[in-house]
XYZ file of N, CA and C in Angstrom:
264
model
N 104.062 73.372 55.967
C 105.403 73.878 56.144
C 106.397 73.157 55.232
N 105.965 71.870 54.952
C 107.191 71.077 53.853
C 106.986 71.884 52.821
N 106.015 72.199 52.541
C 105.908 72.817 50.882
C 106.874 74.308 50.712
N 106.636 74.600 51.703
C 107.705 75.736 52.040
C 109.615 75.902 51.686
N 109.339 74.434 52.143
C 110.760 74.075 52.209
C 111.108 73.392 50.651
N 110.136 72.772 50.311
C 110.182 72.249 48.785
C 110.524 73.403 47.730
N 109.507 74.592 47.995
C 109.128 75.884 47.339
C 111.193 76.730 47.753
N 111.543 76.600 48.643
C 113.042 77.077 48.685
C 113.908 76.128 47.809
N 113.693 74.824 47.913
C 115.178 73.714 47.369
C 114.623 74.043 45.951
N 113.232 74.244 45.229
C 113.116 74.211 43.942
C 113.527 76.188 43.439
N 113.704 77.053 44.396
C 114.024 78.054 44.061
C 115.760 78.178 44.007
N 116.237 77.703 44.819
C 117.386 77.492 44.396
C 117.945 76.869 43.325
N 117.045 75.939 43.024
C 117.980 75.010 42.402
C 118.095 75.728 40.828
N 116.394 76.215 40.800
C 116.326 77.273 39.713
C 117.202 78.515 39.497
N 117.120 79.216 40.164
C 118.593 79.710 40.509
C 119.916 79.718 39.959
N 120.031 78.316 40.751
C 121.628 77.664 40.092
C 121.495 77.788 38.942
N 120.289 76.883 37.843
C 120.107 76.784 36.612
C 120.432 77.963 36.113
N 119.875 78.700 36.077
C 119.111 80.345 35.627
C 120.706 81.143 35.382
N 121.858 80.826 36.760
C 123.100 81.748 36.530
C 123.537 80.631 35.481
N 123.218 79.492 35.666
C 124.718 78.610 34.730
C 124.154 78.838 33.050
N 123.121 79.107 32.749
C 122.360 79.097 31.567
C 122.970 80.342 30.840
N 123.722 81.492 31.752
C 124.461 82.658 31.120
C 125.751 82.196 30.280
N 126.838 81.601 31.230
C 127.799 81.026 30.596
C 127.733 80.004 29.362
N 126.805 79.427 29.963
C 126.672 78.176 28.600
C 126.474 78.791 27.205
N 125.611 79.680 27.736
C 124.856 80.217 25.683
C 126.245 81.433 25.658
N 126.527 82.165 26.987
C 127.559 82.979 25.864
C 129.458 82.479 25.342
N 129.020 80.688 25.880
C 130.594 80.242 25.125
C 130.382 78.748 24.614
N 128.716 78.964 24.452
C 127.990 77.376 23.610
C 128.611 76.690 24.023
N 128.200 76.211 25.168
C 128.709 74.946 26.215
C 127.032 74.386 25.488
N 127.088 72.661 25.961
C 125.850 71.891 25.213
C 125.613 71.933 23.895
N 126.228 73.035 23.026
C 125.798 73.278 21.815
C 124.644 74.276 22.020
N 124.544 75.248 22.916
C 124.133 76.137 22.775
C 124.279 77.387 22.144
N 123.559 78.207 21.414
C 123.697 79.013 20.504
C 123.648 80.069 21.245
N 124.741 81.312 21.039
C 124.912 82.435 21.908
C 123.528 83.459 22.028
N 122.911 83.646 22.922
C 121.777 84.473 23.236
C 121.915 85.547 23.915
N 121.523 86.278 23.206
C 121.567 88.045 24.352
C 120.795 88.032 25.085
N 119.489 87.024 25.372
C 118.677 87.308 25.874
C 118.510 85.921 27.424
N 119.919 85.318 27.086
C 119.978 84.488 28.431
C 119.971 84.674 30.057
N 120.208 85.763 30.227
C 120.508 86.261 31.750
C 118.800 86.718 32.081
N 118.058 86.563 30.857
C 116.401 87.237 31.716
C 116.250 86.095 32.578
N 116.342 85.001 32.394
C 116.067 84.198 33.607
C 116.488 84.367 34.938
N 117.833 84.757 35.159
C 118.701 84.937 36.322
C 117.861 86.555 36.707
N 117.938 87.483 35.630
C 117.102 88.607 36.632
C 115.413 88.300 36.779
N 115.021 87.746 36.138
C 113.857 87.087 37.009
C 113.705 86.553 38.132
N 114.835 85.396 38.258
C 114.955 85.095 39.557
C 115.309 86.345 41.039
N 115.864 87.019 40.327
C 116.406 87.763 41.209
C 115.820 88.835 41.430
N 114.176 88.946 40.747
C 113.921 90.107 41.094
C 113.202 90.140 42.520
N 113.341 91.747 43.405
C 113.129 92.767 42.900
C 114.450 93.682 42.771
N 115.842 92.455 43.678
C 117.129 93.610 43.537
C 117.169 93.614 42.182
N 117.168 93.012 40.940
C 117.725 93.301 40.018
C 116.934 94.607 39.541
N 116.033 95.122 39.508
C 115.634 96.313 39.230
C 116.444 97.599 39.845
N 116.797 97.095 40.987
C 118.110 98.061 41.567
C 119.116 98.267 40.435
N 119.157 97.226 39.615
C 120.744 96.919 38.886
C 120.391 97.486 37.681
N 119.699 98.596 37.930
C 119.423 98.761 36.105
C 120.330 98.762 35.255
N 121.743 98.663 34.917
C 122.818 99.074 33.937
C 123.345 97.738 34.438
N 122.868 96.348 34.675
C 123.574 95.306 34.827
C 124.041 95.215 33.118
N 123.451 95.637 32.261
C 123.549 94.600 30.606
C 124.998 95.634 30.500
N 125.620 96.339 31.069
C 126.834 97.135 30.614
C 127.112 96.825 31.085
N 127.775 96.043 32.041
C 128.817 95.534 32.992
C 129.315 94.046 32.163
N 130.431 93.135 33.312
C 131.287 92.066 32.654
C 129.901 91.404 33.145
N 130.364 90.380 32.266
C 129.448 88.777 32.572
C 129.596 88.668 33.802
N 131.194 88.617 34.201
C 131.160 88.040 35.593
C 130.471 88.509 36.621
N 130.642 89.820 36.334
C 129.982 90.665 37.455
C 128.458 91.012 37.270
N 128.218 90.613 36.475
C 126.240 90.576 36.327
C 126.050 89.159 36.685
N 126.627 88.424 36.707
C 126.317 86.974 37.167
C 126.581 86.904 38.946
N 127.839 87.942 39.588
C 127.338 88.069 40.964
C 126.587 88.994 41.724
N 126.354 90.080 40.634
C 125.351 90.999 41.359
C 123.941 90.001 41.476
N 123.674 89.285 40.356
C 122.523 88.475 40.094
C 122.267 87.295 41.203
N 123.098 86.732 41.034
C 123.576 85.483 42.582
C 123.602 86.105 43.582
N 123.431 87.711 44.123
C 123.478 88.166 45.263
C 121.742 88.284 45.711
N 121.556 88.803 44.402
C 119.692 89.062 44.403
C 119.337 87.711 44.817
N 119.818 86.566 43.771
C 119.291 85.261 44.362
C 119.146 84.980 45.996
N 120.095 84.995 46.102
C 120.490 85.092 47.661
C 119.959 85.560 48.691
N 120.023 86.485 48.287
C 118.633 87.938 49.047
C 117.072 87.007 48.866
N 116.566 86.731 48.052
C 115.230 85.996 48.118
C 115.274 84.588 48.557
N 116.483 83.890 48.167
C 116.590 82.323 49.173
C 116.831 82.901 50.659
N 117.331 83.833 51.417
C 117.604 84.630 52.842
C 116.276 84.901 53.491
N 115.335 85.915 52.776
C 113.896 86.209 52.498
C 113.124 85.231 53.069
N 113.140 83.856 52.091
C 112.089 82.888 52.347
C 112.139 82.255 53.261
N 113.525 81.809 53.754
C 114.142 81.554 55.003
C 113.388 82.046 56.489
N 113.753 83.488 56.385
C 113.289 84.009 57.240
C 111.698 84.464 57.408
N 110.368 84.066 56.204
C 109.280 83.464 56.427
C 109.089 82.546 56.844
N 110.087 81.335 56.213
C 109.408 79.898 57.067
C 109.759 79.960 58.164
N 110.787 80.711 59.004
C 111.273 80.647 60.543
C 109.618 81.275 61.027
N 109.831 82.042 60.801
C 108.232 83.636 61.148
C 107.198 82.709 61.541
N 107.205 81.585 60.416
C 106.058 81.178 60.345
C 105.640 79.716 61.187
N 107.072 79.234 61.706
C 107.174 78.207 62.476
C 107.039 78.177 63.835
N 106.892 79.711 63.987
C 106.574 79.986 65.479
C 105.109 80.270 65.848
């Protein structure tokens, strides 16, 4: 059951990473070089809502970064409610 709980704090934390990795490359924060292809991490994380989101790449940053943090959310909620399932 710890691993469970390890397997959530390291999905989040990835997560966190995954949305902040959008902003950075598209206003080269670190000296990062602008990438079109930065947010695949965040809809990775977030899949399977982000497949819901098909027309996220036409929308604002901002708002593909909280539809994306919502998906996150939805699967940190998810796992949650396995390890409860599973504690009984």
């Amino acid at each position: 059951m710890k691993w469970l709980k390890a397997l959530w704090w390291l999905y989040a934390v990835l997560g966190v990473v995954s949305l902040l990795v959008i902003p950075a490359s598209a206003f080269g924060w670190l000296g990062l070089a602008p990438d079109p292809m930065a947010s695949d991490y965040a809809v990775l994380m977030a899949l399977p809502w982000s497949l819901l989101l098909g027309g996220v790449g036409t929308i604002s940053m901002e708002a593909a970064m909280m539809l994306l943090g919502a998906g996150i959310t939805m699967n940190l909620l998810l796992l949650d409610l396995l390890m409860r399932w599973l504690r009984r």
